[in-house]
Amino acid sequence: MTWLRDFEQNSFRGQKDKESDSEPAWIVEHENLQRRKNFAEKKLDLQERLAKIRAKELRQKQRYENGESRLKRTRVEHDNRSLSIDQEAQFTLDDYNSEDDAKGSILGQGKESAGSFSTKSLDLMSKLGMIIEVPDDAESMQMGSEVKVFYCSRTHSQISQFVGELRRVKFPLELPDDTTISQPNEKHLLEEEIRHLPLGSRKNLCINTRVSNLGSTTAINERCLELQQKGTPQDHRCTYLPTKENETLVDEFRDYALSKIRDIEDLGDLGKKIGICPYYASRATIKPSEIITLPYQLLLQKSAREALDISLKGNILIIDEAHNLMDVLSNLYSIDVSLGQLQRSRTQLTTYLQKFRNRLKGKNRVYVTQVVRLMDSLSGYLEKKATCNDAREGTIEVSELMSGKGVDQINLYKLMNYLRESKLARKVEGYAIYIDEQKDAKKDSRQATTPVLMHIHGFFEALTYPAAEGRFFYSKAEDSGISIKYMLLDPTHHFKEIVEEARSVILAGGTMSPMDDYINHLFAYVSPDRLRTLSCGHVIPSENLIAFPITTGPSRQSFDFTYEKRNSVAMIDDLGHCLIELSQTIPDGLVVFFPSYAYLNQVTVRWQSTIPKAGNNSIWKYLEKAKAVFSESKENSSVESVLREYSEAIHTGKGGLLLSVVGGKMSEGINFSDKLGRGVVIVGLPFPNVNSPEWKAKIKHIEEATVGRGAAQSEGKNAARAFYENACMRMVNQSIGRAIRHKNDYASIILLDRRYNTKRITTKLPGWIQEGLVPDETTPRLFTDILVALKTFFRDKGNDVVRSD
């Protein structure tokens, strides 16, 4: 942010002046001076308004926080029931008579609103006159370019931590302190508040309880849009929406939002107090903001950026927690649909057609028929596949999904455009909900209804994606039946739009290693001289970390947790004895990460069984004798109770042993600082199933993409292998990073597997781990030697371990 303020000052001083050959120099000079003066006056006017609001909030802090406001909020009846009046007209489709669907949808909208077309397609369409750029008068009137910083992270809690740090820091003045424009009462200041805006989804910011109480993100979005439809009576529309009549409230919301650094919850409270929708009112606040914080999905997805009127052009983008960026991009553009969803949506569409078929004319009738045929084609494929004795999962060719009657004649691009323009899905599902409510007037059907046709519309979109970017798969499951999934294999295209638009893109994270994937697969098209990498050491001194690869257990059993050998009973037992010894040696909290939930369950069952050689005692009893034992469950949606009990056991002096899973709930976003994580143990390497259809497709894609860039076939195979290993090691590194959370913290890192003693794996660990790693020699060290080293390490830190033999 200091760089941003310096940039703004330098931009103000060194702006390019207007030049003219036809006017005298003194006139041009006067115009340039006047432009600078007007620009500075606007800035100072905003600063003065914000300063007044800060002073007002300071004087009335208590009153303001108690929810009092000089503005009377518009009262909205909290009636969760649908409109009971006759409103069939709102469910009918408007006439759709565009002669050129693809062209008609984007004329006058510009490239920003041209749907999901690729950059090359947009350029071609622009040359053909299919896109008419509409100049932004406000932007063109603005002097110079105001650079913004967009900061995004995975969750709102992570963003809240960043916002907390913003509050702690003071920043330089935005305008040079030597500007000739008068700055009453502020000229002597050397610092100035940053203008920050948090953005969120409707689910985070909606203040209309009739909508927010629906719970589901999709349901909230659909109800919000429904309340804005032109067929909705005025007295039933959302009264919080910004209109021409309440522009003053939007302006007041903007100034209050920027007057101090607020969190997303603060923005919602502000909207309630002023009486304006914070989701829509925040759009007017984007332009004067300097830094904008928002979660991944609102920035990485093009449709979300367009919905929020976000432009990255010339701005700086910071993506925190970027270790899973490629997975996030893949998940955002991947989608699956089940046979049950298709059948339910088909039933809704049939009900709708029975009522409105005679009102459908022209192209409405044509396109609705195409939707029915496409849904029947997908359902027919799944019904046939469900009765076959094929594998439980496999790949699908698009031609197989499009084999239904008349489907090969459908222009998917025109059909997708029709669905966007006609809002067919919203009208069909709105009518289905209306019918359900008529059947049971006491039941709020919307509460339990998820818009299915909108979801299927998203799957239809995936059918238009380039074949090289992703693949389709089928999957059979006992609980959910058979389904189709589209998986994005190459996120390059979707992220390329962001990279080409932004001034600078910064990927940041504490566990980014190994970084080869970002360079080779996310920025492969970027010239190497434009890429910069920076890796920093840990804030702790080297003596605060000790790390061991352990290749053999207490009974000299080799630790080889490969898929083929990990079921060895002898090795599982020795693993248990290893953890007993470690639990008795490492004080306070010990967190153990297993490669999967299935293996954790398998190991737990073995340890809980009695062993005759051990006097009919179980390994589990010895573990419980050393520390209180807790285990992460896949079915348990909440981890708070387990973490609370784990923490209580540690602080009461008993100590805690927490059995978790790499990639599970405990492996990301949880901080095991100080006593909560004096030791972290990684059991094996969590390689994904290389024989699954999805990973087979990923590996094949990496090989083909590498060879396509001019590499040899052997290099393609090496690149695929590296990608596979990196996917595993990023999860390992993320789990390791749960411990040692501040400069005075200390911990031990134990890596249980012979492969952790190989250079190919250790070089993919973070640099600070590699520095503290004590490698095994050619002759494996004795397990007792490791225990001695651990005892010495913790004794030097002032810890005395009491063994429970």
PDB file of C-alpha atoms in Angstrom, residues 348-557:
ATOM      1  CA  GLN A 348     -40.546 -29.308 -13.792  1.00  0.00           C
ATOM      2  CA  LEU A 349     -40.213 -28.426 -17.475  1.00  0.00           C
ATOM      3  CA  THR A 350     -43.058 -30.782 -18.402  1.00  0.00           C
ATOM      4  CA  THR A 351     -45.310 -29.144 -15.784  1.00  0.00           C
ATOM      5  CA  TYR A 352     -44.390 -25.720 -17.144  1.00  0.00           C
ATOM      6  CA  LEU A 353     -45.125 -26.731 -20.743  1.00  0.00           C
ATOM      7  CA  GLN A 354     -48.509 -28.173 -19.818  1.00  0.00           C
ATOM      8  CA  LYS A 355     -49.492 -24.733 -18.573  1.00  0.00           C
ATOM      9  CA  PHE A 356     -47.782 -22.405 -21.031  1.00  0.00           C
ATOM     10  CA  ARG A 357     -47.318 -24.466 -24.213  1.00  0.00           C
ATOM     11  CA  ASN A 358     -50.004 -22.556 -26.102  1.00  0.00           C
ATOM     12  CA  ARG A 359     -48.367 -19.242 -25.194  1.00  0.00           C
ATOM     13  CA  LEU A 360     -44.998 -20.217 -26.653  1.00  0.00           C
ATOM     14  CA  LYS A 361     -44.465 -18.754 -30.098  1.00  0.00           C
ATOM     15  CA  GLY A 362     -41.694 -18.523 -32.646  1.00  0.00           C
ATOM     16  CA  LYS A 363     -38.218 -19.199 -31.364  1.00  0.00           C
ATOM     17  CA  ASN A 364     -39.372 -19.758 -27.812  1.00  0.00           C
ATOM     18  CA  ARG A 365     -41.070 -22.954 -28.956  1.00  0.00           C
ATOM     19  CA  VAL A 366     -37.985 -23.992 -30.970  1.00  0.00           C
ATOM     20  CA  TYR A 367     -35.470 -23.448 -28.184  1.00  0.00           C
ATOM     21  CA  VAL A 368     -37.573 -24.962 -25.405  1.00  0.00           C
ATOM     22  CA  THR A 369     -37.919 -28.062 -27.577  1.00  0.00           C
ATOM     23  CA  GLN A 370     -34.126 -28.134 -27.936  1.00  0.00           C
ATOM     24  CA  VAL A 371     -33.690 -27.933 -24.159  1.00  0.00           C
ATOM     25  CA  VAL A 372     -36.046 -30.898 -23.741  1.00  0.00           C
ATOM     26  CA  ARG A 373     -34.182 -32.938 -26.357  1.00  0.00           C
ATOM     27  CA  LEU A 374     -30.789 -32.188 -24.838  1.00  0.00           C
ATOM     28  CA  MET A 375     -31.971 -33.157 -21.349  1.00  0.00           C
ATOM     29  CA  ASP A 376     -33.511 -36.364 -22.713  1.00  0.00           C
ATOM     30  CA  SER A 377     -30.255 -37.182 -24.493  1.00  0.00           C
ATOM     31  CA  LEU A 378     -28.220 -36.824 -21.280  1.00  0.00           C
ATOM     32  CA  SER A 379     -30.785 -38.804 -19.272  1.00  0.00           C
ATOM     33  CA  GLY A 380     -30.900 -41.537 -21.908  1.00  0.00           C
ATOM     34  CA  TYR A 381     -27.130 -41.942 -21.808  1.00  0.00           C
ATOM     35  CA  LEU A 382     -27.082 -42.216 -18.009  1.00  0.00           C
ATOM     36  CA  GLU A 383     -30.010 -44.635 -17.878  1.00  0.00           C
ATOM     37  CA  LYS A 384     -28.278 -46.890 -20.378  1.00  0.00           C
ATOM     38  CA  LYS A 385     -24.907 -46.651 -18.615  1.00  0.00           C
ATOM     39  CA  ALA A 386     -26.509 -47.397 -15.236  1.00  0.00           C
ATOM     40  CA  THR A 387     -27.737 -50.791 -16.459  1.00  0.00           C
ATOM     41  CA  CYS A 388     -24.373 -51.799 -17.936  1.00  0.00           C
ATOM     42  CA  ASN A 389     -21.806 -53.806 -16.006  1.00  0.00           C
ATOM     43  CA  ASP A 390     -19.085 -51.302 -16.849  1.00  0.00           C
ATOM     44  CA  ALA A 391     -16.550 -49.863 -14.452  1.00  0.00           C
ATOM     45  CA  ARG A 392     -17.888 -47.599 -11.718  1.00  0.00           C
ATOM     46  CA  GLU A 393     -16.289 -44.599 -13.404  1.00  0.00           C
ATOM     47  CA  GLY A 394     -14.871 -43.736 -16.787  1.00  0.00           C
ATOM     48  CA  THR A 395     -14.462 -41.098 -19.491  1.00  0.00           C
ATOM     49  CA  ILE A 396     -17.147 -39.954 -21.926  1.00  0.00           C
ATOM     50  CA  GLU A 397     -16.962 -38.423 -25.368  1.00  0.00           C
ATOM     51  CA  VAL A 398     -19.210 -35.434 -26.020  1.00  0.00           C
ATOM     52  CA  SER A 399     -20.650 -37.248 -29.037  1.00  0.00           C
ATOM     53  CA  GLU A 400     -22.018 -39.942 -26.678  1.00  0.00           C
ATOM     54  CA  LEU A 401     -23.908 -37.315 -24.687  1.00  0.00           C
ATOM     55  CA  MET A 402     -25.251 -35.697 -27.862  1.00  0.00           C
ATOM     56  CA  SER A 403     -26.550 -38.893 -29.455  1.00  0.00           C
ATOM     57  CA  GLY A 404     -30.234 -38.306 -28.724  1.00  0.00           C
ATOM     58  CA  LYS A 405     -32.871 -37.667 -31.354  1.00  0.00           C
ATOM     59  CA  GLY A 406     -32.289 -34.356 -33.133  1.00  0.00           C
ATOM     60  CA  VAL A 407     -29.577 -33.237 -30.691  1.00  0.00           C
ATOM     61  CA  ASP A 408     -26.869 -33.196 -33.360  1.00  0.00           C
ATOM     62  CA  GLN A 409     -28.819 -30.376 -35.072  1.00  0.00           C
ATOM     63  CA  ILE A 410     -28.687 -28.108 -32.022  1.00  0.00           C
ATOM     64  CA  ASN A 411     -26.437 -25.050 -32.085  1.00  0.00           C
ATOM     65  CA  LEU A 412     -25.278 -25.056 -28.465  1.00  0.00           C
ATOM     66  CA  TYR A 413     -23.911 -21.518 -28.589  1.00  0.00           C
ATOM     67  CA  LYS A 414     -27.266 -20.114 -29.724  1.00  0.00           C
ATOM     68  CA  LEU A 415     -29.093 -22.262 -27.184  1.00  0.00           C
ATOM     69  CA  MET A 416     -26.877 -21.018 -24.340  1.00  0.00           C
ATOM     70  CA  ASN A 417     -27.472 -17.448 -25.428  1.00  0.00           C
ATOM     71  CA  TYR A 418     -31.227 -18.089 -25.465  1.00  0.00           C
ATOM     72  CA  LEU A 419     -31.150 -19.509 -21.933  1.00  0.00           C
ATOM     73  CA  ARG A 420     -29.266 -16.444 -20.683  1.00  0.00           C
ATOM     74  CA  GLU A 421     -31.542 -13.953 -22.441  1.00  0.00           C
ATOM     75  CA  SER A 422     -34.919 -15.632 -21.866  1.00  0.00           C
ATOM     76  CA  LYS A 423     -34.278 -16.612 -18.208  1.00  0.00           C
ATOM     77  CA  LEU A 424     -36.122 -19.852 -18.939  1.00  0.00           C
ATOM     78  CA  ALA A 425     -34.614 -21.692 -15.957  1.00  0.00           C
ATOM     79  CA  ARG A 426     -35.693 -19.009 -13.510  1.00  0.00           C
ATOM     80  CA  LYS A 427     -39.240 -18.935 -14.857  1.00  0.00           C
ATOM     81  CA  VAL A 428     -39.634 -22.728 -14.912  1.00  0.00           C
ATOM     82  CA  GLU A 429     -38.363 -23.151 -11.373  1.00  0.00           C
ATOM     83  CA  GLY A 430     -40.317 -20.143 -10.161  1.00  0.00           C
ATOM     84  CA  TYR A 431     -43.502 -21.701 -11.500  1.00  0.00           C
ATOM     85  CA  ALA A 432     -42.629 -25.101  -9.974  1.00  0.00           C
ATOM     86  CA  ILE A 433     -42.206 -23.463  -6.557  1.00  0.00           C
ATOM     87  CA  TYR A 434     -45.464 -21.563  -7.019  1.00  0.00           C
ATOM     88  CA  ILE A 435     -47.317 -24.815  -7.790  1.00  0.00           C
ATOM     89  CA  ASP A 436     -45.808 -26.548  -4.740  1.00  0.00           C
ATOM     90  CA  GLU A 437     -46.894 -23.686  -2.497  1.00  0.00           C
ATOM     91  CA  GLN A 438     -50.416 -23.833  -3.835  1.00  0.00           C
ATOM     92  CA  LYS A 439     -50.535 -27.512  -2.858  1.00  0.00           C
ATOM     93  CA  ASP A 440     -49.386 -26.754   0.678  1.00  0.00           C
ATOM     94  CA  ALA A 441     -49.917 -23.113   1.545  1.00  0.00           C
ATOM     95  CA  LYS A 442     -48.483 -23.586   5.027  1.00  0.00           C
ATOM     96  CA  LYS A 443     -45.157 -24.867   3.778  1.00  0.00           C
ATOM     97  CA  ASP A 444     -42.451 -22.618   2.439  1.00  0.00           C
ATOM     98  CA  SER A 445     -41.299 -24.782  -0.440  1.00  0.00           C
ATOM     99  CA  ARG A 446     -38.584 -22.332  -1.356  1.00  0.00           C
ATOM    100  CA  GLN A 447     -36.764 -23.135   1.845  1.00  0.00           C
ATOM    101  CA  ALA A 448     -36.083 -26.671   0.694  1.00  0.00           C
ATOM    102  CA  THR A 449     -35.917 -26.095  -3.063  1.00  0.00           C
ATOM    103  CA  THR A 450     -32.627 -25.815  -4.907  1.00  0.00           C
ATOM    104  CA  PRO A 451     -32.847 -24.419  -8.456  1.00  0.00           C
ATOM    105  CA  VAL A 452     -32.034 -27.501 -10.521  1.00  0.00           C
ATOM    106  CA  LEU A 453     -32.527 -26.209 -14.053  1.00  0.00           C
ATOM    107  CA  MET A 454     -30.069 -23.367 -13.385  1.00  0.00           C
ATOM    108  CA  HIS A 455     -27.511 -25.974 -12.379  1.00  0.00           C
ATOM    109  CA  ILE A 456     -28.195 -28.022 -15.518  1.00  0.00           C
ATOM    110  CA  HIS A 457     -27.857 -24.844 -17.566  1.00  0.00           C
ATOM    111  CA  GLY A 458     -24.316 -24.576 -16.141  1.00  0.00           C
ATOM    112  CA  PHE A 459     -23.627 -28.111 -17.307  1.00  0.00           C
ATOM    113  CA  PHE A 460     -24.931 -27.253 -20.777  1.00  0.00           C
ATOM    114  CA  GLU A 461     -22.344 -24.444 -20.846  1.00  0.00           C
ATOM    115  CA  ALA A 462     -19.606 -27.005 -20.226  1.00  0.00           C
ATOM    116  CA  LEU A 463     -20.630 -28.778 -23.445  1.00  0.00           C
ATOM    117  CA  THR A 464     -19.443 -25.686 -25.349  1.00  0.00           C
ATOM    118  CA  TYR A 465     -15.957 -25.577 -23.786  1.00  0.00           C
ATOM    119  CA  PRO A 466     -13.002 -26.470 -26.041  1.00  0.00           C
ATOM    120  CA  ALA A 467     -12.286 -30.213 -25.991  1.00  0.00           C
ATOM    121  CA  ALA A 468      -8.610 -29.637 -25.177  1.00  0.00           C
ATOM    122  CA  GLU A 469      -9.430 -27.847 -21.896  1.00  0.00           C
ATOM    123  CA  GLY A 470     -11.348 -30.601 -20.108  1.00  0.00           C
ATOM    124  CA  ARG A 471     -12.999 -33.999 -20.177  1.00  0.00           C
ATOM    125  CA  PHE A 472     -16.339 -35.587 -19.257  1.00  0.00           C
ATOM    126  CA  PHE A 473     -16.637 -38.526 -16.847  1.00  0.00           C
ATOM    127  CA  TYR A 474     -19.395 -40.757 -15.531  1.00  0.00           C
ATOM    128  CA  SER A 475     -19.517 -42.071 -11.989  1.00  0.00           C
ATOM    129  CA  LYS A 476     -21.725 -44.647 -10.260  1.00  0.00           C
ATOM    130  CA  ALA A 477     -22.347 -44.285  -6.535  1.00  0.00           C
ATOM    131  CA  GLU A 478     -24.607 -46.368  -4.292  1.00  0.00           C
ATOM    132  CA  ASP A 479     -26.023 -43.365  -2.434  1.00  0.00           C
ATOM    133  CA  SER A 480     -26.432 -40.782  -5.212  1.00  0.00           C
ATOM    134  CA  GLY A 481     -26.788 -42.986  -8.289  1.00  0.00           C
ATOM    135  CA  ILE A 482     -25.100 -42.278 -11.605  1.00  0.00           C
ATOM    136  CA  SER A 483     -23.887 -38.841 -12.659  1.00  0.00           C
ATOM    137  CA  ILE A 484     -21.870 -37.029 -15.320  1.00  0.00           C
ATOM    138  CA  LYS A 485     -19.039 -34.696 -14.473  1.00  0.00           C
ATOM    139  CA  TYR A 486     -17.131 -32.149 -16.513  1.00  0.00           C
ATOM    140  CA  MET A 487     -13.634 -31.541 -15.148  1.00  0.00           C
ATOM    141  CA  LEU A 488     -11.485 -28.632 -16.283  1.00  0.00           C
ATOM    142  CA  LEU A 489      -7.983 -29.959 -16.965  1.00  0.00           C
ATOM    143  CA  ASP A 490      -6.338 -26.761 -18.177  1.00  0.00           C
ATOM    144  CA  PRO A 491      -7.128 -23.559 -16.219  1.00  0.00           C
ATOM    145  CA  THR A 492      -4.725 -21.522 -18.362  1.00  0.00           C
ATOM    146  CA  HIS A 493      -7.399 -19.938 -20.567  1.00  0.00           C
ATOM    147  CA  HIS A 494      -9.605 -18.788 -17.694  1.00  0.00           C
ATOM    148  CA  PHE A 495      -6.668 -17.331 -15.755  1.00  0.00           C
ATOM    149  CA  LYS A 496      -5.053 -15.864 -18.861  1.00  0.00           C
ATOM    150  CA  GLU A 497      -7.873 -13.335 -19.167  1.00  0.00           C
ATOM    151  CA  ILE A 498      -7.045 -12.106 -15.661  1.00  0.00           C
ATOM    152  CA  VAL A 499      -3.291 -11.980 -16.283  1.00  0.00           C
ATOM    153  CA  GLU A 500      -3.616 -10.068 -19.560  1.00  0.00           C
ATOM    154  CA  GLU A 501      -6.001  -7.534 -18.050  1.00  0.00           C
ATOM    155  CA  ALA A 502      -4.227  -6.827 -14.757  1.00  0.00           C
ATOM    156  CA  ARG A 503      -1.183  -4.607 -14.336  1.00  0.00           C
ATOM    157  CA  SER A 504       0.452  -7.156 -12.050  1.00  0.00           C
ATOM    158  CA  VAL A 505      -0.511 -10.532 -10.575  1.00  0.00           C
ATOM    159  CA  ILE A 506       1.049 -11.674  -7.298  1.00  0.00           C
ATOM    160  CA  LEU A 507       0.634 -15.240  -6.055  1.00  0.00           C
ATOM    161  CA  ALA A 508       1.468 -15.493  -2.357  1.00  0.00           C
ATOM    162  CA  GLY A 509       1.419 -18.271   0.205  1.00  0.00           C
ATOM    163  CA  GLY A 510       3.330 -19.859   3.034  1.00  0.00           C
ATOM    164  CA  THR A 511       3.516 -23.286   1.381  1.00  0.00           C
ATOM    165  CA  MET A 512       3.859 -22.573  -2.348  1.00  0.00           C
ATOM    166  CA  SER A 513       6.590 -25.163  -2.885  1.00  0.00           C
ATOM    167  CA  PRO A 514       7.053 -26.718  -5.317  1.00  0.00           C
ATOM    168  CA  MET A 515       6.490 -23.746  -7.654  1.00  0.00           C
ATOM    169  CA  ASP A 516       7.224 -25.431 -10.990  1.00  0.00           C
ATOM    170  CA  ASP A 517       3.551 -26.078 -11.706  1.00  0.00           C
ATOM    171  CA  TYR A 518       2.615 -22.402 -11.640  1.00  0.00           C
ATOM    172  CA  ILE A 519       5.326 -21.556 -14.150  1.00  0.00           C
ATOM    173  CA  ASN A 520       4.869 -24.567 -16.430  1.00  0.00           C
ATOM    174  CA  HIS A 521       1.086 -24.916 -16.425  1.00  0.00           C
ATOM    175  CA  LEU A 522      -0.441 -21.598 -15.340  1.00  0.00           C
ATOM    176  CA  PHE A 523       2.004 -19.162 -16.956  1.00  0.00           C
ATOM    177  CA  ALA A 524       3.367 -21.278 -19.791  1.00  0.00           C
ATOM    178  CA  TYR A 525       2.504 -18.554 -22.324  1.00  0.00           C
ATOM    179  CA  VAL A 526       4.221 -15.782 -20.323  1.00  0.00           C
ATOM    180  CA  SER A 527       7.736 -14.739 -21.295  1.00  0.00           C
ATOM    181  CA  PRO A 528      10.240 -15.854 -18.617  1.00  0.00           C
ATOM    182  CA  ASP A 529      11.561 -12.296 -18.215  1.00  0.00           C
ATOM    183  CA  ARG A 530       8.137 -11.231 -16.929  1.00  0.00           C
ATOM    184  CA  LEU A 531       8.087 -13.837 -14.155  1.00  0.00           C
ATOM    185  CA  ARG A 532       9.663 -13.290 -10.748  1.00  0.00           C
ATOM    186  CA  THR A 533       9.838 -15.758  -7.865  1.00  0.00           C
ATOM    187  CA  LEU A 534      10.709 -14.918  -4.286  1.00  0.00           C
ATOM    188  CA  SER A 535      11.071 -17.448  -1.507  1.00  0.00           C
ATOM    189  CA  CYS A 536      11.709 -16.353   2.065  1.00  0.00           C
ATOM    190  CA  GLY A 537      12.868 -18.322   5.055  1.00  0.00           C
ATOM    191  CA  HIS A 538      10.765 -18.853   8.164  1.00  0.00           C
ATOM    192  CA  VAL A 539      10.563 -16.177  10.853  1.00  0.00           C
ATOM    193  CA  ILE A 540      11.829 -18.637  13.473  1.00  0.00           C
ATOM    194  CA  PRO A 541      15.554 -19.168  14.181  1.00  0.00           C
ATOM    195  CA  SER A 542      16.956 -22.466  12.920  1.00  0.00           C
ATOM    196  CA  GLU A 543      17.274 -23.863  16.459  1.00  0.00           C
ATOM    197  CA  ASN A 544      13.480 -23.741  16.874  1.00  0.00           C
ATOM    198  CA  LEU A 545      12.920 -26.555  14.376  1.00  0.00           C
ATOM    199  CA  ILE A 546      14.021 -30.152  14.214  1.00  0.00           C
ATOM    200  CA  ALA A 547      12.899 -32.425  11.381  1.00  0.00           C
ATOM    201  CA  PHE A 548      13.565 -36.110  10.791  1.00  0.00           C
ATOM    202  CA  PRO A 549      12.735 -38.535   7.994  1.00  0.00           C
ATOM    203  CA  ILE A 550      12.139 -41.845   9.794  1.00  0.00           C
ATOM    204  CA  THR A 551      12.599 -44.818   7.480  1.00  0.00           C
ATOM    205  CA  THR A 552      12.243 -47.647  10.028  1.00  0.00           C
ATOM    206  CA  GLY A 553      10.215 -48.152  13.184  1.00  0.00           C
ATOM    207  CA  PRO A 554      11.201 -49.247  16.709  1.00  0.00           C
ATOM    208  CA  SER A 555      11.340 -52.899  15.640  1.00  0.00           C
ATOM    209  CA  ARG A 556      13.376 -52.053  12.499  1.00  0.00           C
ATOM    210  CA  GLN A 557      10.309 -52.555  10.295  1.00  0.00           C
TER     211      GLN A 557
END
